[in-house]
Short mmCIF file of C-alpha atoms in Angstrom, two decimals:
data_model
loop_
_atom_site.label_atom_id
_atom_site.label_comp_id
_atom_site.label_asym_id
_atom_site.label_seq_id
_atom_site.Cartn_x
_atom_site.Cartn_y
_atom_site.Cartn_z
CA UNK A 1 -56.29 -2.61 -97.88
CA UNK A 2 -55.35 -3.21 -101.47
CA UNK A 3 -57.88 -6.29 -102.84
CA UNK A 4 -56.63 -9.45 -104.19
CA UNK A 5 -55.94 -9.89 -107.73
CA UNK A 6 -54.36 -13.31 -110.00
CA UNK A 7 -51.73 -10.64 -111.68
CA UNK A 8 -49.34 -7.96 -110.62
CA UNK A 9 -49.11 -4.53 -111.22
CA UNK A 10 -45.62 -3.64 -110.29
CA UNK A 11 -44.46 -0.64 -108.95
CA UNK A 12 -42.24 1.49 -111.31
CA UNK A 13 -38.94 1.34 -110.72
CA UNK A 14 -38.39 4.90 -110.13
CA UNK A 15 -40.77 4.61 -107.49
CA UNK A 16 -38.87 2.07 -105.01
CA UNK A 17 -35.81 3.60 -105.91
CA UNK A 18 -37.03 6.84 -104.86
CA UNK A 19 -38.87 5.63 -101.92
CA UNK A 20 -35.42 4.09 -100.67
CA UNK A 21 -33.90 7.10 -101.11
CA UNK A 22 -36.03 9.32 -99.54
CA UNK A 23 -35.99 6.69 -96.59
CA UNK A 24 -32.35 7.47 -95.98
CA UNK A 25 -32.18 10.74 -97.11
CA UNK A 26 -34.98 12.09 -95.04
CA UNK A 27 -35.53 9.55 -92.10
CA UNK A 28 -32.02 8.64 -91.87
CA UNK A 29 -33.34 5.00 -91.44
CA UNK A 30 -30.56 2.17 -93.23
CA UNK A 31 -32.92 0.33 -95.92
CA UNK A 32 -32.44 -3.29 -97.56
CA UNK A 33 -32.94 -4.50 -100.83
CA UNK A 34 -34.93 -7.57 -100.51
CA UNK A 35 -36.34 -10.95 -102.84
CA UNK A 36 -38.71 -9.18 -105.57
CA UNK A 37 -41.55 -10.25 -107.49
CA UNK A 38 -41.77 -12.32 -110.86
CA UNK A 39 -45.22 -13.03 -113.25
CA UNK A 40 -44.99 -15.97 -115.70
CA UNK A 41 -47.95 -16.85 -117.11
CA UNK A 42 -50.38 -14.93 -115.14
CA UNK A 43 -48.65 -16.30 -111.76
CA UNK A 44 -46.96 -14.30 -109.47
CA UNK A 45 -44.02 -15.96 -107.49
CA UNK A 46 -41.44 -15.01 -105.52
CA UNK A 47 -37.85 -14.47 -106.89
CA UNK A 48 -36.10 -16.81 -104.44
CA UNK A 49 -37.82 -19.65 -106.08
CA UNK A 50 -38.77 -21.25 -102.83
CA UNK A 51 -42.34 -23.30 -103.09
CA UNK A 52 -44.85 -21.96 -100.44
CA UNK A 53 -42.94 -19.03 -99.69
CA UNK A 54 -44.29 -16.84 -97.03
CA UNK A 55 -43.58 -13.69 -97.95
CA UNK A 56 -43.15 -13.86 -101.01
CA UNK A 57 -41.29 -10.45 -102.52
CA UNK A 58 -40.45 -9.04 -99.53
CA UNK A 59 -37.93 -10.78 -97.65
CA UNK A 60 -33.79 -10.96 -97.12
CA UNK A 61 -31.89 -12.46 -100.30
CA UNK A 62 -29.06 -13.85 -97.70
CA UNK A 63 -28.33 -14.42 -94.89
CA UNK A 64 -26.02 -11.91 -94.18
CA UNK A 65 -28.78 -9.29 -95.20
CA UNK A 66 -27.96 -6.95 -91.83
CA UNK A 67 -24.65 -6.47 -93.11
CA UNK A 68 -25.76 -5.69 -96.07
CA UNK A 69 -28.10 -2.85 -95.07
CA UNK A 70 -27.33 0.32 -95.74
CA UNK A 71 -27.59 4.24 -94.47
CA UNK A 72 -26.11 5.54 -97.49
CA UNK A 73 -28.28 7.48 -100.03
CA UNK A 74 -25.72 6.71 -102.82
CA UNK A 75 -25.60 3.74 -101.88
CA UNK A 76 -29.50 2.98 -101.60
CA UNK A 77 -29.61 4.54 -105.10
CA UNK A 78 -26.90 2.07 -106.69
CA UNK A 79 -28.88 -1.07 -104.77
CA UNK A 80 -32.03 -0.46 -106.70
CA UNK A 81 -30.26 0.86 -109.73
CA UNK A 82 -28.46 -2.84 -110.17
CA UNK A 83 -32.64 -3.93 -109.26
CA UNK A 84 -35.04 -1.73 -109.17
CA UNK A 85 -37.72 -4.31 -108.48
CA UNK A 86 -36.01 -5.38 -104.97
CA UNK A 87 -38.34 -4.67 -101.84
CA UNK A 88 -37.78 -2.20 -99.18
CA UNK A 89 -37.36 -3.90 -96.16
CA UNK A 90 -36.45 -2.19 -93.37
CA UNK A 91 -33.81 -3.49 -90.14
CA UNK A 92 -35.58 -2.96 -86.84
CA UNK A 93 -33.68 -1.95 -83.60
CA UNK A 94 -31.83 0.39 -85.24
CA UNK A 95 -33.55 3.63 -86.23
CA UNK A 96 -36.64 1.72 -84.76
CA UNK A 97 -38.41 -1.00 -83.29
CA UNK A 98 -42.05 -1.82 -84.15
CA UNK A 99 -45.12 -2.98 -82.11
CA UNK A 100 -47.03 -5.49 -84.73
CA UNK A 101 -50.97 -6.11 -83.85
CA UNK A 102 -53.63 -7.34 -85.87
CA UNK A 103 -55.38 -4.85 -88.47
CA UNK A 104 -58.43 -4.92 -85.72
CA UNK A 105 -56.89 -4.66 -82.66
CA UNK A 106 -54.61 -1.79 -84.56
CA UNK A 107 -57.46 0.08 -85.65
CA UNK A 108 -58.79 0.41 -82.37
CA UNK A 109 -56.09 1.18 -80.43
CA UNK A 110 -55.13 3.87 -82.80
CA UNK A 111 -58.87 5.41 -82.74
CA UNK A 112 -58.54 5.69 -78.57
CA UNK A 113 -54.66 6.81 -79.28
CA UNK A 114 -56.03 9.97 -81.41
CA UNK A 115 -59.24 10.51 -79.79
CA UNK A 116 -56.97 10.95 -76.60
CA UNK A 117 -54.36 12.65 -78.09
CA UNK A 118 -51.06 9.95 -77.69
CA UNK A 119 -48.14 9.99 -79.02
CA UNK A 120 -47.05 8.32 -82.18
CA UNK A 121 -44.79 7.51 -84.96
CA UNK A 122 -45.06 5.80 -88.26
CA UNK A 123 -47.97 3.55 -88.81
CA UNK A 124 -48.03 0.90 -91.60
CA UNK A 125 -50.58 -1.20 -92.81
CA UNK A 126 -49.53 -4.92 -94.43
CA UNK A 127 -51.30 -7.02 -96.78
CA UNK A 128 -51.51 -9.96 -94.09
CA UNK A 129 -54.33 -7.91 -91.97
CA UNK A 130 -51.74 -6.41 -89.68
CA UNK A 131 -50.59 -3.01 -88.44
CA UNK A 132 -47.13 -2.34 -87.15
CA UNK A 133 -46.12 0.55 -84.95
CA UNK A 134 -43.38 2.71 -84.77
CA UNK A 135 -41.53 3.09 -81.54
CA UNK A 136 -37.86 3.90 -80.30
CA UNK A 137 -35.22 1.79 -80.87
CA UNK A 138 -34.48 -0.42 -78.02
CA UNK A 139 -38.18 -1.43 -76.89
CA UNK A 140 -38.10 -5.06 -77.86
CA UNK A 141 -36.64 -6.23 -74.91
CA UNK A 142 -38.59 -4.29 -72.49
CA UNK A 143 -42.16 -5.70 -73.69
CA UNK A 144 -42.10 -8.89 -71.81
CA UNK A 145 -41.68 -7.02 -68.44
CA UNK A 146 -44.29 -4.20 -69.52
CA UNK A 147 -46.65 -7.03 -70.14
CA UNK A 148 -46.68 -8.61 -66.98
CA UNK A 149 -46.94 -5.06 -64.93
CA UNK A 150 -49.60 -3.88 -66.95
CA UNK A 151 -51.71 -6.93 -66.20
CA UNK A 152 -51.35 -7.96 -69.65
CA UNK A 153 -48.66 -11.08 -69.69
CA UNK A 154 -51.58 -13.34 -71.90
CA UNK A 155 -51.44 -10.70 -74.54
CA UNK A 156 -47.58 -11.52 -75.32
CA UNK A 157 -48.76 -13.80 -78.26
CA UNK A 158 -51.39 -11.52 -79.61
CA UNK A 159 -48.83 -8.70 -80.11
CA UNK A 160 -45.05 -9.17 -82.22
CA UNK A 161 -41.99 -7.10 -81.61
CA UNK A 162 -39.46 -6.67 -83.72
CA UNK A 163 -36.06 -5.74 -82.53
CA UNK A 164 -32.75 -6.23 -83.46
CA UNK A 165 -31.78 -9.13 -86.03
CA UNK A 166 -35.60 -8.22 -87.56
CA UNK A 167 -37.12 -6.43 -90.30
CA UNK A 168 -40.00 -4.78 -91.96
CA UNK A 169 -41.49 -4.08 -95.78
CA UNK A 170 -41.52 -0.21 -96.39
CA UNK A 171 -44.48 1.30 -98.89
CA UNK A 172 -44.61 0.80 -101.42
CA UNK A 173 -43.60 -2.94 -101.26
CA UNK A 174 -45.75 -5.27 -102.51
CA UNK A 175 -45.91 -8.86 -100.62
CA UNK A 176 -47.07 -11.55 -103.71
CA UNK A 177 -50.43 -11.18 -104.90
CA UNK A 178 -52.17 -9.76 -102.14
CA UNK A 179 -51.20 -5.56 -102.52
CA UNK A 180 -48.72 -3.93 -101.16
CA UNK A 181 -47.81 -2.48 -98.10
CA UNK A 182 -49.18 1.00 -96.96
CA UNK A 183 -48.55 3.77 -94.44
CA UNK A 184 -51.65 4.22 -92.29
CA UNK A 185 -49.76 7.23 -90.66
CA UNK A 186 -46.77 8.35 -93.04
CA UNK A 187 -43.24 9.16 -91.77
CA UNK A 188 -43.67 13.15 -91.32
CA UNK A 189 -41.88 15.93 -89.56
CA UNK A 190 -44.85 15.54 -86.56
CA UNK A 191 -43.66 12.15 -85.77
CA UNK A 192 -39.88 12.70 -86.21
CA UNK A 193 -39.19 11.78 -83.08
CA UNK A 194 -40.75 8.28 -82.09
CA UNK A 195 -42.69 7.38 -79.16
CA UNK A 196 -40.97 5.42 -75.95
CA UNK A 197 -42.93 1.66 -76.20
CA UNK A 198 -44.59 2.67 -72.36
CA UNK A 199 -46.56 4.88 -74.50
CA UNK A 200 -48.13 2.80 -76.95
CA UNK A 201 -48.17 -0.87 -74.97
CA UNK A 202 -51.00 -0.55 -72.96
CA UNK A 203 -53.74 0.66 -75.72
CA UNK A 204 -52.27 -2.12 -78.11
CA UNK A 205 -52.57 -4.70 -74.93
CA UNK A 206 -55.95 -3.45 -74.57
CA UNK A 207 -57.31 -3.29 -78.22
CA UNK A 208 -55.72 -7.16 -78.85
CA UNK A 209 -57.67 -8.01 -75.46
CA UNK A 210 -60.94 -6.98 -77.37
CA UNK A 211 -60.71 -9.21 -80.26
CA UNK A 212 -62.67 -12.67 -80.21
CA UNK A 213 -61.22 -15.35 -79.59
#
């Protein structure tokens, strides 16, 4: 986890103009330019100009943002030519959906997940303390139902899904002041294809049933 720091190093632009490249290129995942970040006097703030914003550099810049995701590499390459400082954000329930735990309960499910030998995808890492998990597209709506016949309903507010209508920030997008975004497990040709949600649910249930309350 990147440490906090009162300024901003910022990637270069070649480097989330490449990333969003590769991303459709070599994932064929659609990619979205998103709000970016600005330093003024040793401050760094979001470019929407919105006080208190949550995410601050890595969020939609409309509100029509999922048409305005794209699958095109030339495309992708234009977006962050016009500004290269835009965030990667990525549309779930398309390529993907994602299974979002804590950064503890994460670590541990993904410690019994490879001690075991289970399947997985991606793995990122956020700034916030949380790790998100890459699974098939269409999972979101099967969670709630998976929940309850795994014994783990209560666990329904420890864990987010993100579906359709949502996103994610790709690496190497950084989220205001606190670092930037990070693959725990990096997209590779070993996780191509991405694991059903039945496969990862019941380890993330678990781990987020292990953390204090």
């Amino acid at each position: 986890m990147s440490s906090m720091s009162p300024t901003l190093t910022v990637p270069r632009a070649e480097s989330l103009r490449e990333h969003a490249v590769r991303y459709t290129d070599e994932r064929r995942w659609d990619v979205l330019p998103g709000a970016w970040l600005e330093t003024s006097h040793g401050r760094v703030a979001c470019s929407c100009a919105v006080p208190g914003c949550r995410a601050p550099g890595a969020h939609p810049t409309r509100p029509d943002w999922t048409a305005q995701a794209t699958g095109s590499v030339a495309a992708a390459r234009r977006l962050w030519t016009e500004e290269p400082r835009a965030a990667i954000l990525l549309p779930t329930g398309r390529s993907f959906d994602v299974l979002e735990v804590s950064e503890t309960a994460g670590c541990l499910a993904l410690a019994r997940m490879e001690r075991l030998g289970g399947t997985l995808g991606p793995v990122t890492q956020t700034p916030f303390g949380r790790m998100q998990f890459f699974v098939a597209p269409g999972s979101a709506p099967k969670v709630p139902a998976l929940l309850r016949k795994l014994g783990w309903a209560a666990m329904a507010t420890e864990l987010t899904v993100r579906g359709e209508g949502d996103f994610v920030a790709a690496p190497p997008t950084r989220v205001g002041a606190r670092g930037s975004v990070q693959w725990v497990r990096p997209p590779s040709s070993a996780n191509r294809w991405l694991p059903d949600v039945e496969d990862l649910l019941a380890p993330l249930a678990y781990a987020c049933g292990q953390e204090p309350r």
